[in-house]
Every structure is written in C-alpha cells, then in structure tokens.
XYZ file of C-alpha atoms in Angstrom:
370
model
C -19.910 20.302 113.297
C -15.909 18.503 113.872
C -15.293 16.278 111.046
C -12.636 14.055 111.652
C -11.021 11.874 108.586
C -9.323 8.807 108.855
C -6.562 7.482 106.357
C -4.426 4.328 106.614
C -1.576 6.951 104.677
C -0.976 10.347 104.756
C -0.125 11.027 100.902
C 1.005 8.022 99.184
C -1.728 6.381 96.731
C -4.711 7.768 95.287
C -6.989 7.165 98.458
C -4.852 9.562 100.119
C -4.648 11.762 97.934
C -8.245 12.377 97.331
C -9.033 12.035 101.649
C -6.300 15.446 102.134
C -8.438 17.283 99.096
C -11.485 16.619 100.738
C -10.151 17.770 104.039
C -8.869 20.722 102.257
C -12.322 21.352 100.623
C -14.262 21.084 103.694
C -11.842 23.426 105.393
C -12.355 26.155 102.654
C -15.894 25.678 102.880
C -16.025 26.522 107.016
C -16.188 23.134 108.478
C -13.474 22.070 111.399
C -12.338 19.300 109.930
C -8.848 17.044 110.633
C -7.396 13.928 109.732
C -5.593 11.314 111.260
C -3.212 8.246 109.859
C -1.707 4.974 110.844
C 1.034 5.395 113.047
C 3.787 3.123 111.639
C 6.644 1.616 113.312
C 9.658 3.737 113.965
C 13.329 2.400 113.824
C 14.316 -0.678 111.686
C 15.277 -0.292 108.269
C 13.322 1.522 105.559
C 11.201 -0.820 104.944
C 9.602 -1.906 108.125
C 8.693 2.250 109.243
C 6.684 2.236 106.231
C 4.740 -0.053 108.377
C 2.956 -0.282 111.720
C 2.805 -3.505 113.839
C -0.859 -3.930 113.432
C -0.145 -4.545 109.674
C 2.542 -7.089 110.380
C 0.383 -9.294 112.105
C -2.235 -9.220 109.606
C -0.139 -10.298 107.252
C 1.533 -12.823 109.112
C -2.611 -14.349 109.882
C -2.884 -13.691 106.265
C 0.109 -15.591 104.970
C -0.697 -18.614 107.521
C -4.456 -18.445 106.241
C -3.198 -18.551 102.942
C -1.239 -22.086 103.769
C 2.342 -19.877 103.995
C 1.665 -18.275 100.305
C 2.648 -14.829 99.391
C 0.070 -15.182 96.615
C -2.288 -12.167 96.763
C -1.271 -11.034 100.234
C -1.403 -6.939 99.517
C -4.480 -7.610 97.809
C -5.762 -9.131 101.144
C -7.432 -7.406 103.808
C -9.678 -9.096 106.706
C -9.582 -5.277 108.796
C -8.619 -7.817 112.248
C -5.816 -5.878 113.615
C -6.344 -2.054 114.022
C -4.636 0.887 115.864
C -7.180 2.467 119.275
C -8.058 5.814 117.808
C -11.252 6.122 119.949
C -9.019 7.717 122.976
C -7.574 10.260 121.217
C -8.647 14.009 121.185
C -9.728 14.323 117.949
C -12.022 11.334 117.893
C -13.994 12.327 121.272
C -14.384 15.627 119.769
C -15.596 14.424 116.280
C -19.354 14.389 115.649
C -18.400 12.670 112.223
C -16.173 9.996 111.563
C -15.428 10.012 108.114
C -13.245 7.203 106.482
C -11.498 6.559 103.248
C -9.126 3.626 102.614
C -8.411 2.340 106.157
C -6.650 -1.372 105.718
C -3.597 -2.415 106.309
C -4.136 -2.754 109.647
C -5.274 0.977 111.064
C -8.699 0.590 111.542
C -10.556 -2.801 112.257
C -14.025 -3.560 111.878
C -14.456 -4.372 115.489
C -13.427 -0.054 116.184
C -15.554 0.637 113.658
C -18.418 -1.234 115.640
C -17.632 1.224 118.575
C -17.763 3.756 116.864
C -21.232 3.159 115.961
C -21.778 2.019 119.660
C -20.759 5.831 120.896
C -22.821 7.308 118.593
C -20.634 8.902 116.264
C -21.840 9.801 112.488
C -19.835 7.522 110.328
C -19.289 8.100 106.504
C -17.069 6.040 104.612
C -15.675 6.636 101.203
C -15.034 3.742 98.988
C -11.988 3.573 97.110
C -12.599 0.084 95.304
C -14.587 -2.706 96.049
C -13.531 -4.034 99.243
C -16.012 -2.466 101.201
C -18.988 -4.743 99.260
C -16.575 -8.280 99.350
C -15.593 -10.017 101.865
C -11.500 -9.951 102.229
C -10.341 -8.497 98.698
C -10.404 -5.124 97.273
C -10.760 -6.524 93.546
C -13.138 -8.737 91.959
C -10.621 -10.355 89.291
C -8.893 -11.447 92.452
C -11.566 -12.662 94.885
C -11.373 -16.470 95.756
C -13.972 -18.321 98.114
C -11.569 -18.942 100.769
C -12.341 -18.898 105.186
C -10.572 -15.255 104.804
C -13.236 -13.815 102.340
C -16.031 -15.982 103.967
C -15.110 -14.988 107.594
C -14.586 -11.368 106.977
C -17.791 -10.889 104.853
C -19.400 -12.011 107.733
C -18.232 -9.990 109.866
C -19.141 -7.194 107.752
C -22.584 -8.184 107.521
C -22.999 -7.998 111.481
C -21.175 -4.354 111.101
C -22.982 -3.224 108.219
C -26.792 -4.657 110.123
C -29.171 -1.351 110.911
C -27.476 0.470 107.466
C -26.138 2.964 109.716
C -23.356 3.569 108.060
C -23.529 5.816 105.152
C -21.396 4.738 102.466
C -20.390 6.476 99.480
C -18.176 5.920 96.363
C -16.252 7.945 94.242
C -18.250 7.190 91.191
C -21.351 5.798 89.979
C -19.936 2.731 88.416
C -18.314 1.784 91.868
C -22.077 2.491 92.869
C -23.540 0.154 91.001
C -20.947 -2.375 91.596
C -21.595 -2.333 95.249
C -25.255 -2.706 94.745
C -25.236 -5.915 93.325
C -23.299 -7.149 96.357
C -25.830 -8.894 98.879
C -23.864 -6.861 101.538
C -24.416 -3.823 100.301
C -27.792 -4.495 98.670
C -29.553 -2.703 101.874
C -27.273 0.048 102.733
C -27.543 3.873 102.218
C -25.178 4.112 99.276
C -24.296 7.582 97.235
C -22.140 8.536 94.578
C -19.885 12.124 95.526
C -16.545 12.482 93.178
C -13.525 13.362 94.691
C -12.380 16.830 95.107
C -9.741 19.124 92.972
C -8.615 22.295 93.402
C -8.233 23.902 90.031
C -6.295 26.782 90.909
C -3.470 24.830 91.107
C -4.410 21.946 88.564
C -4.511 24.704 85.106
C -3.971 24.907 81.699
C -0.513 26.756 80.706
C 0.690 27.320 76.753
C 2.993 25.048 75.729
C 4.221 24.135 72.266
C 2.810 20.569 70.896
C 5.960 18.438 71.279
C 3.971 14.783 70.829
C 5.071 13.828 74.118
C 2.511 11.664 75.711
C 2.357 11.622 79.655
C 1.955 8.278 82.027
C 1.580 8.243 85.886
C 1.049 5.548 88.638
C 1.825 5.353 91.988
C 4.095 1.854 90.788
C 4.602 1.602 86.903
C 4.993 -1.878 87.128
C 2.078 -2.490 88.031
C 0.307 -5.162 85.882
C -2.749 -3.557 86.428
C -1.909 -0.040 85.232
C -1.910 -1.432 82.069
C 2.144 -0.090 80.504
C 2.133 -3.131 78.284
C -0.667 -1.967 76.145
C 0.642 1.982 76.159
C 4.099 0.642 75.369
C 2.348 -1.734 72.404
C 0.380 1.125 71.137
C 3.604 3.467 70.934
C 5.105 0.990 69.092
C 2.319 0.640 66.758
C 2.364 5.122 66.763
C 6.148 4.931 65.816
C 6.252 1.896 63.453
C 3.746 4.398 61.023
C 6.147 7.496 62.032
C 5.786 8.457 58.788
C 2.534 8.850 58.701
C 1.643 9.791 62.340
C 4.853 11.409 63.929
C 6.492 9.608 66.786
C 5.385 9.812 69.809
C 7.272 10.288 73.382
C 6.280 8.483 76.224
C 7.390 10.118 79.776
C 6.113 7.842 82.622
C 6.498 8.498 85.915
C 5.865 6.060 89.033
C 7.021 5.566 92.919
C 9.225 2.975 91.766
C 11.054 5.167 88.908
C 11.965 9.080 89.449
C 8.795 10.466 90.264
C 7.747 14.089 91.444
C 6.120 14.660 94.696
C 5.711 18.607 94.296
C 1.818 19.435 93.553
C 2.483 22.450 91.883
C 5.281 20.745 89.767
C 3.185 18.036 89.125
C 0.316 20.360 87.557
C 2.986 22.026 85.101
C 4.137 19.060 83.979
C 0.517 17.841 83.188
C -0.208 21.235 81.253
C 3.137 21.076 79.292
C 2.149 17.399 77.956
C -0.236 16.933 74.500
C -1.877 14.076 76.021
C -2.398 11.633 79.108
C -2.649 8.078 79.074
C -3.708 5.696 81.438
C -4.368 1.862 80.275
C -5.501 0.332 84.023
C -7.185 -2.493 83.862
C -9.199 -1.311 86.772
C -10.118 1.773 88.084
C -12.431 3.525 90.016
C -12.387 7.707 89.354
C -8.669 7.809 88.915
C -7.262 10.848 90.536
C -4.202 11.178 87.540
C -7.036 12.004 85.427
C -8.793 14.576 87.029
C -5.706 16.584 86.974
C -4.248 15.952 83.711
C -7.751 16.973 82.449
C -7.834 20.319 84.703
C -4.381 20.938 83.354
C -6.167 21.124 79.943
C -4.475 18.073 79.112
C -7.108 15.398 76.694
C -7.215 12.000 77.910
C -6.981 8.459 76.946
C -7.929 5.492 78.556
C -9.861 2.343 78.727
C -13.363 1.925 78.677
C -13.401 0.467 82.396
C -14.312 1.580 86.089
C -15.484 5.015 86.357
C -13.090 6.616 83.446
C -16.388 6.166 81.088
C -17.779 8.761 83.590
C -15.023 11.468 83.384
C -14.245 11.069 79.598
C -16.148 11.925 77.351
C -15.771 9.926 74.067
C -14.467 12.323 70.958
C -15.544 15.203 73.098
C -12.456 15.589 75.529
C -10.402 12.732 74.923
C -10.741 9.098 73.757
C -12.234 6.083 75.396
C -10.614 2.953 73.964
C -11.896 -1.156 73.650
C -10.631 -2.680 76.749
C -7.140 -4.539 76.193
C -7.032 -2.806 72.516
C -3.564 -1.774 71.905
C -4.657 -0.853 68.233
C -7.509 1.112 69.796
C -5.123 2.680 72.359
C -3.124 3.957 69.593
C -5.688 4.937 67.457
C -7.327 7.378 70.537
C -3.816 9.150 70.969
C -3.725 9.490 67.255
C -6.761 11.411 67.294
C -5.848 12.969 70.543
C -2.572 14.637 68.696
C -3.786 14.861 64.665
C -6.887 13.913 64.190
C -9.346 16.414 66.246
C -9.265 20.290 67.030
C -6.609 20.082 70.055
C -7.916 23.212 71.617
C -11.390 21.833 71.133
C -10.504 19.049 73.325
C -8.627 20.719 75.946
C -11.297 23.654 76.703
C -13.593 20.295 77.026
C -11.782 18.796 79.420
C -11.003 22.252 81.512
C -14.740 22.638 81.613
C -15.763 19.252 82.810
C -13.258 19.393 85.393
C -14.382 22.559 87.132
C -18.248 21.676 86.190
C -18.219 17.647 88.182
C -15.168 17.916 90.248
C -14.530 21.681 91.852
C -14.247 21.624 95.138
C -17.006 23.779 96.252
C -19.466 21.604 94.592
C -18.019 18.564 96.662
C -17.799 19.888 99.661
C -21.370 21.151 99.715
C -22.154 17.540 98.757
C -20.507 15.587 101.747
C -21.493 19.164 104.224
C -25.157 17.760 103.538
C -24.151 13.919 104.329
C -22.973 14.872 107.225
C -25.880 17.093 108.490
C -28.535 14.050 107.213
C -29.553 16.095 103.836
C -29.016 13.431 101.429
C-alpha cells in the first residue's frame, strides 16, 4: 500500500504540522508513505514566494466576488484554482490519496473529482469546518453570499456516492460536520492527530510561575491574548496573595522557535500552558505542552473539552471568562498537587495521542477496516 499526503504547506500552521506527524507515524509503522505541497512562486519579494499563482487568482475572484473588499478574504476559500498533481510520480503510484488542509489554491475540487474518477482511495482530514460549509472555514464567519452558495454546491456534486472518507481530528469537529446537510450522508470518523512522545517529554525544572503562550500569529483575535493578558492582570493585581505570574508568548509574528526539540524543552521547563482561542479544533500546542508534562488551561470550546480533563490535568475555563481564566492558572500553580497534574497529562498524552495507536487507526482506513 503507497500512501501519498497532500498539504497546501510544508510546516507552517497546525494542519501541517499534524499532516508531517502522520506521515512520520505511518512511516514508523511500515507503510510507504510521502507527501507533497503547493509549489509557490519563486522570485519577487518575500512576500509573493510565500505564494503560488493559483492562490493569487483566487483571491483576486475572491476580492471581485466580494465587491473589491478585503473583508474576510483569508478566511475565504471556494478550492477553484488548483496546482495538476495527478501527473506526477507520486500520485500515479499512490493507491491512497490522503489530504489535510489543501486551500489556498493547491488542490481544487474539480482534481479532487479526478481523483475519484481514476480510482484512487481518497481520505481527507479535516482541520476545521470548511470541509461541511460552503466557502468558509469558520462558522462565526460564514455569510450567505454566491461564494458560499456556489461552492457548497459544488461540494455536494463532489461529495455525491460518499466516496470519500472523511475524518476529523476530534469528535466535536465530528459532530459539527454532522449537522451539516453536506455532510449528513458521508462516511465520517473521528482519528486524533499524531505525537511522538519521545521527543515531546517531561524534564525537572524548578517552578518559576512562568506561564507559556503559543500561536502560529499572536495577534490573532481569535487566539484569544486579550483574555490571557486580562487574567494576568487580574493574577498580578492579587500578587500578594497569588504570586505574579510571567507570561512568555511566542508567535510567527514575534521571535518564535522553529527547532522541535527546542520547542519540547521549552514546554517542559514552563509551570503551565495557556491557550484562550476562541475556536479550536484539537489544537496541536496542546498536545505537546501536555506530553511535556506541562498542565493546561484553556477554554471550554472546540475539541480542548476532549483533551483536558477538568481538575484532573489542567483547567477548563467559561468561555470569554477572564476571571475564570485566571482562576484555572491559579489552581494550575497553587491550588492542586502540581505533580498530580502533570503525570495526568503525560498519561493522557501517550494513552489518546501516541503515534502507534494513530497510525494503526488511519492503516485500517486505508485498507477499508473502519
């Protein structure tokens, strides 16, 4: 069996991420697996080779669709404009076809159609909702406009026969995509991503109060750094009573670390991770800080519900509460038995998301098992 993966970026963003620890999972679990990316454009300045010409011009239909608005037009995808694949090597020689996060103009759904047509195996991994909408990848930002309208239809002459077998990253995305007349029919499972845990480990460390934060863009509005700035404030305004706290964030568009291995000691030498999104699916940042032995805090939103475990190995917070944010990395650093909480989240870690347990999963997706 020659699986071959397919990923609009080779290692930026958590879609990427999580498609290269698959393929590395598969690999050490005996399948021939490879991956391919877009192939972006190469001269100009900086900012046009992060991008190919197939993304340009979807844009460019976008923006015009959009009556010349910028509004929402990364959050857009109508999967028109694609890159050929289907003549290279790897693709004739594939009898799966398995893709992740694929916008931004490297695969269309009109290649996807052919690959259906030439009888290729196709699994495709949802990374947020796009897949079960029409043209946008969040539901707080879908509008009934001709781009979601046309492109949902076009989906729903793709996605006729269910023969495409989707799966999501975690049973709330699951259940999100089931409630979505496009999906309502199709063969839809839930299969966590990958981690290796060799590399992702606990190390001894003294407790130092520092509090770790991590996005691929801090400034995000959706990564929620208002409300873990608000509840440091709130930790530091009762310093007397709490400690301070220290809040190291880290993000593409502020010095950021690209070294895995660097990456995982810095996880293991913090007292607790915090991420406030505002929507997630099974964030990847996590998964590691938790493998690192590091407890957790987060919103109750997405799929973190399903990787935290309330009091147990870290703290779920009310959605929007800064209060409540504050008061879970209180508890994270005073209030319960730290070790208690770490050991929990080691063991949950290696337990739902080891790689040889994922692998074994997708092996029997792609041999018609489950």
């Amino acid at each position: 069996m020659k699986v071959l993966i397919l990923s609009t970026f080779q290692s930026s963003g958590g879609a990427a991420i999580a498609a290269n620890r698959l393929m590395h999972a598969l690999q050490q679990n005996g399948v021939e697996v490879s991956i391919l990316c877009r192939t972006n454009i190469a001269f100009g300045p900086a900012g046009l080779r992060k991008q190919s010409w197939t993304s340009i011009f979807e844009r460019a239909f976008i923006w015009m669709c959009n009556g010349f608005s910028t509004r929402n037009l990364w959050a857009t995808d109508i999967a028109l404009f694609g890159q050929n694949i289907t003549s290279k090597r790897e693709y004739k020689d594939a009898d799966v076809i398995h893709l992740h996060w694929v916008n931004q103009g490297f695969i269309s759904l009109a290649t996807i159609q052919k690959m259906l047509d030439d009888g290729k195996k196709v699994v495709w991994t949802m990374h947020d909702a796009w897949n079960s909408m029409g043209a946008y990848h969040l539901k707080i930002q879908q509008k009934d406009d001709y781009l979601e309208r046309s492109t949902r239809k076009r989906k729903q002459a793709l996605y006729a026969g269910g023969r495409i077998q989707f799966v999501t990253c975690s049973q709330w995305l699951r259940n999100e995509a089931l409630v979505s007349p496009l999906m309502a029919e199709q063969r839809v499972v839930a299969i966590p991503n990958p981690l290796d845990t060799s590399i992702f480990k606990p190390e001894p460390h003294p407790n130092h109060r520092r509090v770790l934060f991590v996005a691929q863009f801090v400034n995000n509005p959706m990564k929620g750094m208002q409300y873990l700035d608000e509840a440091a404030k709130i930790i530091n305004e009762n310093s007397t009573e709490f400690g301070r706290v220290e809040i190291v964030a880290l993000g593409r568009d502020i010095p950021y670390i690209s070294d895995t291995r660097e990456m995982a000691k810095l996880y293991a030498s913090m007292d607790a991770f915090v991420l406030p999104s505002l929507s997630e699916n099974l964030p990847n940042t996590i998964m590691e800080a938790m493998a690192c032995g590091t407890p957790c805090v987060g919103f109750r939103v997405g799929g973190i519900p399903e990787m935290i475990d309330h009091l147990e190995n870290g703290y779920l917070a009310n959605y929007k509460d800064s209060k409540d944010l504050a008061k879970g990395i209180v508890y994270v650093l005073d209030e319960a038995n730290h070790e208690r909480l770490a050991g929990n989240a080691r063991k949950k870690i290696i337990n739902c998301y080891g790689e040889k347990a994922v692998a074994e999963r997708y092996i029997k997706i792609y041999a018609n098992e489950q």
